[in-house]
mmCIF file of C-alpha atoms in Angstrom:
data_model
loop_
_atom_site.group_PDB
_atom_site.id
_atom_site.type_symbol
_atom_site.label_atom_id
_atom_site.label_comp_id
_atom_site.label_asym_id
_atom_site.label_seq_id
_atom_site.Cartn_x
_atom_site.Cartn_y
_atom_site.Cartn_z
ATOM 1 C CA MET A 29 149.646 53.000 64.417
ATOM 2 C CA THR A 30 152.734 50.738 64.817
ATOM 3 C CA ARG A 31 154.729 53.018 67.112
ATOM 4 C CA MET A 32 151.707 53.636 69.281
ATOM 5 C CA THR A 33 150.984 49.912 69.465
ATOM 6 C CA ASP A 34 154.567 49.209 70.535
ATOM 7 C CA ALA A 35 154.453 51.910 73.186
ATOM 8 C CA LEU A 36 151.190 50.657 74.542
ATOM 9 C CA GLY A 37 152.370 47.090 74.442
ATOM 10 C CA ASN A 38 155.264 47.931 76.772
ATOM 11 C CA SER A 39 152.959 49.195 79.461
ATOM 12 C CA SER A 40 152.001 47.292 82.618
ATOM 13 C CA ASP A 41 149.411 44.512 82.433
ATOM 14 C CA ASP A 42 147.099 46.174 84.942
ATOM 15 C CA THR A 43 146.375 48.967 82.476
ATOM 16 C CA SER A 44 145.974 46.784 79.390
ATOM 17 C CA GLU A 45 142.215 47.207 79.272
ATOM 18 C CA GLN A 46 142.534 50.989 79.437
ATOM 19 C CA LEU A 47 145.172 50.919 76.718
ATOM 20 C CA LEU A 48 143.033 48.812 74.430
ATOM 21 C CA GLU A 49 140.200 51.248 74.960
ATOM 22 C CA LEU A 50 142.599 54.108 74.241
ATOM 23 C CA ARG A 51 143.624 52.512 70.948
ATOM 24 C CA ALA A 52 139.994 52.287 69.909
ATOM 25 C CA VAL A 53 139.337 55.909 70.815
ATOM 26 C CA MET A 54 142.461 57.047 68.984
ATOM 27 C CA SER A 55 141.376 55.153 65.902
ATOM 28 C CA VAL A 56 138.049 56.994 65.939
ATOM 29 C CA LEU A 57 139.744 60.372 66.450
ATOM 30 C CA ASP A 58 142.172 59.613 63.645
ATOM 31 C CA SER A 59 139.324 58.738 61.287
ATOM 32 C CA ALA A 60 137.545 61.971 62.249
ATOM 33 C CA GLY A 61 140.631 64.041 61.500
ATOM 34 C CA VAL A 62 141.039 65.212 65.092
ATOM 35 C CA ALA A 63 144.603 66.364 65.759
ATOM 36 C CA PHE A 64 145.958 64.192 68.577
ATOM 37 C CA ALA A 65 149.187 62.721 69.891
ATOM 38 C CA VAL A 66 150.207 60.330 72.635
ATOM 39 C CA LEU A 67 152.958 61.697 74.874
ATOM 40 C CA ALA A 68 155.282 60.192 77.458
ATOM 41 C CA ASP A 69 155.472 61.765 80.898
ATOM 42 C CA ASN A 70 158.358 63.964 79.701
ATOM 43 C CA SER A 71 156.261 65.281 76.791
ATOM 44 C CA SER A 72 158.090 63.140 74.221
ATOM 45 C CA VAL A 73 155.838 62.253 71.292
ATOM 46 C CA LEU A 74 155.144 58.502 71.129
ATOM 47 C CA HIS A 75 152.524 58.771 68.422
ATOM 48 C CA THR A 76 151.042 61.525 66.332
ATOM 49 C CA ASN A 77 148.486 61.511 63.562
ATOM 50 C CA PRO A 78 148.729 63.607 60.350
ATOM 51 C CA ALA A 79 146.262 66.209 61.617
ATOM 52 C CA PHE A 80 148.373 66.871 64.728
ATOM 53 C CA ALA A 81 151.547 67.162 62.633
ATOM 54 C CA ARG A 82 149.849 69.682 60.311
ATOM 55 C CA THR A 83 148.672 71.727 63.275
ATOM 56 C CA CYS A 84 152.243 71.886 64.600
ATOM 57 C CA GLY A 85 153.571 72.686 61.141
ATOM 58 C CA ARG A 86 156.068 69.821 61.000
ATOM 59 C CA PRO A 87 156.228 66.345 59.410
ATOM 60 C CA ALA A 88 155.094 63.565 61.721
ATOM 61 C CA PRO A 89 158.481 61.724 61.610
ATOM 62 C CA GLU A 90 160.184 64.919 62.790
ATOM 63 C CA LEU A 91 157.928 65.066 65.850
ATOM 64 C CA GLN A 92 158.372 61.393 66.694
ATOM 65 C CA ASP A 93 160.309 60.651 69.914
ATOM 66 C CA GLN A 94 161.040 64.341 70.452
ATOM 67 C CA PRO A 95 159.753 66.471 73.354
ATOM 68 C CA LEU A 96 156.795 68.511 72.164
ATOM 69 C CA THR A 97 158.333 71.521 73.903
ATOM 70 C CA ARG A 98 161.188 71.460 71.382
ATOM 71 C CA TRP A 99 158.929 72.971 68.730
ATOM 72 C CA VAL A 100 157.322 75.609 70.964
ATOM 73 C CA ILE A 101 158.673 79.139 71.365
ATOM 74 C CA GLU A 102 160.749 79.590 74.491
ATOM 75 C CA GLU A 103 158.153 81.703 76.313
ATOM 76 C CA ASP A 104 155.617 78.851 76.142
ATOM 77 C CA ALA A 105 157.932 75.842 76.531
ATOM 78 C CA ASP A 106 158.313 76.017 80.322
ATOM 79 C CA THR A 107 154.583 76.417 80.848
ATOM 80 C CA LEU A 108 153.778 73.473 78.595
ATOM 81 C CA SER A 109 156.392 71.300 80.285
ATOM 82 C CA ALA A 110 155.085 72.147 83.748
ATOM 83 C CA ILE A 111 151.466 71.453 82.828
ATOM 84 C CA ALA A 112 152.346 68.168 81.135
ATOM 85 C CA GLY A 113 154.277 67.142 84.266
ATOM 86 C CA GLU A 114 151.339 67.976 86.522
ATOM 87 C CA VAL A 115 148.951 65.966 84.361
ATOM 88 C CA ALA A 116 151.383 63.016 84.212
ATOM 89 C CA ASP A 117 151.747 63.099 88.015
ATOM 90 C CA GLY A 118 147.984 62.896 88.366
ATOM 91 C CA ALA A 119 147.707 66.377 89.872
ATOM 92 C CA THR A 120 144.648 67.005 87.738
ATOM 93 C CA SER A 121 143.095 63.592 88.359
ATOM 94 C CA GLY A 122 139.322 63.766 88.496
ATOM 95 C CA GLN A 123 139.327 67.174 86.821
ATOM 96 C CA PRO A 124 138.507 68.077 83.224
ATOM 97 C CA ALA A 125 141.372 67.815 80.758
ATOM 98 C CA HIS A 126 143.935 70.559 81.295
ATOM 99 C CA SER A 127 144.241 73.096 78.470
ATOM 100 C CA THR A 128 146.999 75.518 77.627
ATOM 101 C CA ASP A 129 147.957 77.733 74.697
ATOM 102 C CA ALA A 130 151.301 77.317 72.962
ATOM 103 C CA ARG A 131 152.891 78.838 69.881
ATOM 104 C CA PHE A 132 154.562 76.288 67.621
ATOM 105 C CA VAL A 133 157.282 77.221 65.151
ATOM 106 C CA GLY A 134 156.655 75.241 61.987
ATOM 107 C CA ALA A 135 159.222 73.940 59.539
ATOM 108 C CA ASP A 136 158.435 76.979 57.361
ATOM 109 C CA GLY A 137 159.370 79.333 60.214
ATOM 110 C CA LYS A 138 155.798 80.520 60.753
ATOM 111 C CA VAL A 139 154.415 80.688 64.282
ATOM 112 C CA ARG A 140 151.183 78.766 64.790
ATOM 113 C CA PRO A 141 148.962 79.484 67.803
ATOM 114 C CA VAL A 142 147.643 76.178 69.154
ATOM 115 C CA ARG A 143 145.479 75.236 72.113
ATOM 116 C CA LEU A 144 146.512 71.928 73.635
ATOM 117 C CA HIS A 145 144.173 69.747 75.707
ATOM 118 C CA LEU A 146 146.048 67.249 77.902
ATOM 119 C CA ASP A 147 144.792 64.367 79.985
ATOM 120 C CA LEU A 148 146.175 61.289 81.717
ATOM 121 C CA VAL A 149 145.178 58.113 79.883
ATOM 122 C CA ALA A 150 147.101 55.351 81.670
ATOM 123 C CA GLY A 151 147.498 54.293 85.282
ATOM 124 C CA GLY A 152 150.715 54.037 87.254
ATOM 125 C CA ASP A 153 152.824 56.645 88.952
ATOM 126 C CA ARG A 154 153.616 58.421 85.702
ATOM 127 C CA GLY A 155 151.420 57.447 82.788
ATOM 128 C CA LEU A 156 150.878 58.296 79.168
ATOM 129 C CA LEU A 157 149.187 61.491 78.090
ATOM 130 C CA VAL A 158 146.798 62.152 75.274
ATOM 131 C CA CYS A 159 147.179 65.553 73.694
ATOM 132 C CA ILE A 160 144.559 67.037 71.380
ATOM 133 C CA ALA A 161 145.597 70.127 69.420
ATOM 134 C CA GLN A 162 143.241 72.875 68.313
ATOM 135 C CA ASP A 163 144.539 75.228 65.622
ATOM 136 C CA ARG A 164 143.763 78.771 66.745
ATOM 137 C CA SER A 165 145.066 80.576 63.642
ATOM 138 C CA GLU A 166 141.543 81.125 62.346
ATOM 139 C CA ASP A 167 140.438 82.333 65.780
ATOM 140 C CA ARG A 168 143.291 84.844 65.802
ATOM 141 C CA ARG A 169 142.467 86.023 62.280
ATOM 142 C CA ARG A 170 138.812 86.384 63.192
ATOM 143 C CA ALA A 171 139.704 88.293 66.349
ATOM 144 C CA ARG A 172 141.965 90.649 64.396
ATOM 145 C CA SER A 173 139.254 91.138 61.796
ATOM 146 C CA ASP A 174 136.683 91.859 64.503
ATOM 147 C CA ARG A 175 139.010 94.366 66.170
ATOM 148 C CA SER A 176 139.673 96.081 62.838
ATOM 149 C CA ALA A 177 135.955 96.266 62.082
ATOM 150 C CA LYS A 178 135.264 97.657 65.547
ATOM 151 C CA VAL A 179 137.941 100.319 65.122
ATOM 152 C CA ALA A 180 136.594 101.195 61.656
ATOM 153 C CA ARG A 181 133.063 101.603 63.056
ATOM 154 C CA ALA A 182 134.350 103.785 65.890
ATOM 155 C CA VAL A 183 136.276 105.965 63.446
ATOM 156 C CA ALA A 184 133.256 106.275 61.140
ATOM 157 C CA GLU A 185 130.985 107.239 64.035
ATOM 158 C CA ALA A 186 133.400 110.003 65.021
ATOM 159 C CA THR A 187 134.045 111.345 61.493
ATOM 160 C CA ASP A 188 132.119 113.840 59.382
ATOM 161 C CA GLU A 189 131.415 112.121 56.046
ATOM 162 C CA GLU A 190 131.585 115.276 53.934
ATOM 163 C CA THR A 191 134.928 116.600 55.166
ATOM 164 C CA GLY A 192 136.641 113.686 56.864
ATOM 165 C CA LEU A 193 137.075 115.851 59.973
ATOM 166 C CA PRO A 194 136.050 114.753 63.458
ATOM 167 C CA ASN A 195 132.320 115.322 63.967
ATOM 168 C CA ARG A 196 130.684 116.309 67.269
ATOM 169 C CA ARG A 197 131.513 112.935 68.785
ATOM 170 C CA GLY A 198 135.050 113.120 67.447
ATOM 171 C CA LEU A 199 135.377 116.615 68.890
ATOM 172 C CA GLU A 200 134.330 115.333 72.310
ATOM 173 C CA GLU A 201 136.995 112.644 72.081
ATOM 174 C CA ALA A 202 139.613 115.189 70.996
ATOM 175 C CA LEU A 203 138.693 117.443 73.931
ATOM 176 C CA ALA A 204 138.901 114.549 76.375
ATOM 177 C CA SER A 205 142.335 113.648 75.021
ATOM 178 C CA ALA A 206 143.468 117.291 75.188
ATOM 179 C CA SER A 207 142.290 117.521 78.793
ATOM 180 C CA ARG A 208 144.344 114.475 79.773
ATOM 181 C CA ARG A 209 147.446 115.871 78.093
ATOM 182 C CA SER A 210 146.881 119.252 79.745
ATOM 183 C CA ARG A 211 146.848 117.604 83.163
ATOM 184 C CA ASN A 212 149.995 115.650 82.384
ATOM 185 C CA ASN A 213 151.887 118.503 80.734
ATOM 186 C CA ARG A 214 150.413 121.304 82.848
ATOM 187 C CA ALA A 215 149.789 123.216 79.620
ATOM 188 C CA PRO A 216 146.319 124.697 78.989
ATOM 189 C CA HIS A 217 144.233 124.061 75.902
ATOM 190 C CA ALA A 218 141.390 125.989 74.295
ATOM 191 C CA LEU A 219 138.282 125.274 72.253
ATOM 192 C CA ILE A 220 137.608 127.841 69.528
ATOM 193 C CA ARG A 221 134.360 127.713 67.571
ATOM 194 C CA CYS A 222 134.176 129.309 64.111
ATOM 195 C CA GLU A 223 130.746 130.024 62.647
ATOM 196 C CA LEU A 224 130.549 129.767 58.866
ATOM 197 C CA THR A 225 127.989 132.127 57.343
ATOM 198 C CA LEU A 226 127.159 132.992 53.753
ATOM 199 C CA ALA A 227 127.094 136.478 52.352
ATOM 200 C CA GLU A 228 123.528 137.636 51.757
ATOM 201 C CA GLN A 229 123.821 137.513 47.982
ATOM 202 C CA GLN A 230 125.163 133.952 48.136
ATOM 203 C CA ALA A 231 122.378 132.749 50.389
ATOM 204 C CA ASP A 232 119.745 134.348 48.195
ATOM 205 C CA THR A 233 121.155 133.068 44.912
ATOM 206 C CA PRO A 234 120.438 129.418 44.202
ATOM 207 C CA GLY A 235 122.919 127.562 42.048
ATOM 208 C CA ASP A 236 124.742 124.272 41.651
ATOM 209 C CA GLY A 237 127.748 125.405 43.650
ATOM 210 C CA GLY A 238 126.029 127.651 46.175
ATOM 211 C CA GLY A 239 124.596 126.941 49.553
ATOM 212 C CA ALA A 240 120.919 126.335 50.109
ATOM 213 C CA ALA A 241 119.081 129.631 49.664
ATOM 214 C CA GLY A 242 118.299 131.295 52.961
ATOM 215 C CA THR A 243 119.785 128.518 55.119
ATOM 216 C CA GLY A 244 123.264 129.906 55.570
ATOM 217 C CA VAL A 245 124.746 126.428 55.010
ATOM 218 C CA PRO A 246 127.951 126.760 52.939
ATOM 219 C CA SER A 247 128.480 124.705 49.820
ATOM 220 C CA THR A 248 130.993 121.898 49.770
ATOM 221 C CA THR A 249 133.389 124.076 47.760
ATOM 222 C CA VAL A 250 133.199 126.944 50.254
ATOM 223 C CA LEU A 251 133.472 124.579 53.186
ATOM 224 C CA HIS A 252 136.629 122.922 51.902
ATOM 225 C CA SER A 253 138.133 126.301 51.017
ATOM 226 C CA CYS A 254 137.563 127.473 54.593
ATOM 227 C CA ILE A 255 139.056 124.273 56.000
ATOM 228 C CA ASP A 256 142.144 124.635 53.788
ATOM 229 C CA ARG A 257 142.639 128.224 54.917
ATOM 230 C CA VAL A 258 142.247 127.321 58.574
ATOM 231 C CA ARG A 259 144.642 124.384 58.303
ATOM 232 C CA GLN A 260 147.362 126.673 56.957
ATOM 233 C CA ARG A 261 147.343 128.642 60.210
ATOM 234 C CA LEU A 262 147.092 125.767 62.646
ATOM 235 C CA ARG A 263 149.985 124.121 64.449
ATOM 236 C CA PRO A 264 150.635 120.342 64.351
ATOM 237 C CA ALA A 265 149.253 119.994 67.892
ATOM 238 C CA ASP A 266 145.923 121.626 66.989
ATOM 239 C CA THR A 267 142.834 119.704 65.909
ATOM 240 C CA ILE A 268 140.115 120.921 63.545
ATOM 241 C CA ALA A 269 136.630 119.411 63.714
ATOM 242 C CA ARG A 270 133.174 119.966 62.226
ATOM 243 C CA PRO A 271 130.654 119.604 65.038
ATOM 244 C CA ASP A 272 127.723 120.746 62.862
ATOM 245 C CA GLU A 273 126.912 121.985 59.359
ATOM 246 C CA VAL A 274 127.725 125.667 59.880
ATOM 247 C CA ALA A 275 130.672 125.576 62.237
ATOM 248 C CA LEU A 276 134.252 124.479 62.601
ATOM 249 C CA ALA A 277 135.868 123.876 65.963
ATOM 250 C CA ILE A 278 139.550 124.043 66.790
ATOM 251 C CA VAL A 279 141.154 122.409 69.797
ATOM 252 C CA ALA A 280 144.358 124.343 70.420
ATOM 253 C CA GLU A 281 146.851 122.585 72.696
ATOM 254 C CA ASP A 282 150.193 123.317 74.339
ATOM 255 C CA LEU A 283 149.257 126.922 75.166
ATOM 256 C CA HIS A 284 151.091 129.006 77.736
ATOM 257 C CA ASP A 285 148.193 131.212 78.835
ATOM 258 C CA GLU A 286 144.922 132.842 77.731
ATOM 259 C CA GLN A 287 146.766 135.253 75.457
ATOM 260 C CA ASP A 288 148.051 132.306 73.450
ATOM 261 C CA ALA A 289 144.468 131.190 72.876
ATOM 262 C CA VAL A 290 143.546 134.731 71.778
ATOM 263 C CA GLY A 291 146.491 134.673 69.390
ATOM 264 C CA VAL A 292 145.265 131.445 67.808
ATOM 265 C CA ALA A 293 141.783 132.947 67.430
ATOM 266 C CA TYR A 294 143.180 136.065 65.710
ATOM 267 C CA ARG A 295 145.201 133.955 63.308
ATOM 268 C CA LEU A 296 142.092 131.988 62.411
ATOM 269 C CA LEU A 297 140.115 135.179 61.944
ATOM 270 C CA SER A 298 142.759 136.595 59.615
ATOM 271 C CA THR A 299 142.493 133.544 57.350
ATOM 272 C CA VAL A 300 138.823 134.082 56.551
ATOM 273 C CA VAL A 301 138.486 137.845 56.859
ATOM 274 C CA GLU A 302 138.473 137.923 53.074
ATOM 275 C CA PRO A 303 135.371 136.328 51.482
ATOM 276 C CA VAL A 304 135.788 132.787 50.276
ATOM 277 C CA PRO A 305 134.821 132.607 46.585
ATOM 278 C CA ASP A 306 132.233 130.003 45.711
#
């Protein structure tokens, strides 16, 4: 606490009581492991504790007597400097401590997102500032994890478990996307539904690889064989989906006219005109 004591000792007598109180508060914060620093009105670091140095990613002696903005990426430095100046000028007097986000570049080259809370702690025209740092790395990681989980849930809700194709919900999303592209590109799109039915002897013959007798629901083997055949005739811009158990749906995009849609339908028909062996 020597450097801080010297800095405080050089202050005016009319703020001595506040400074003594500040020293006591800082001692408590230091003991609690709260990351804090005392700054001059130009953002130079007069004192920093180990927790603050760790949050910034640099040794405490390296931070000492240097502007805090020196260790912040350029995009955030001007904002931090302006806010610190406003607080030092008393522009936020009577208001809650001013907070801002800044990204510090540590000695290891890694960028650390930090939220800084600044407040004026000494009287006079331009006083000292206390700066408390809150490491937001964990918040960022949690936010990324939450976003990833949300995306994964959305994908699962729109995907048929058995085939990995878009389900009815996924088909609706694909159609909505195709409609937007059609408006932008002025190229029509088409929805083609393909019913999958079993031959009578297959439906009536129970077996491990066959569909449920009398239901007309194809087995997994037949279903995947049909999907593979259909995929061979589709273009990269087309989407295949499984909206229900006995149907496939194709969203054909970038068509010129209705005849193009008919052509896609004929190509699909030609792929499954021959029975699919079970």
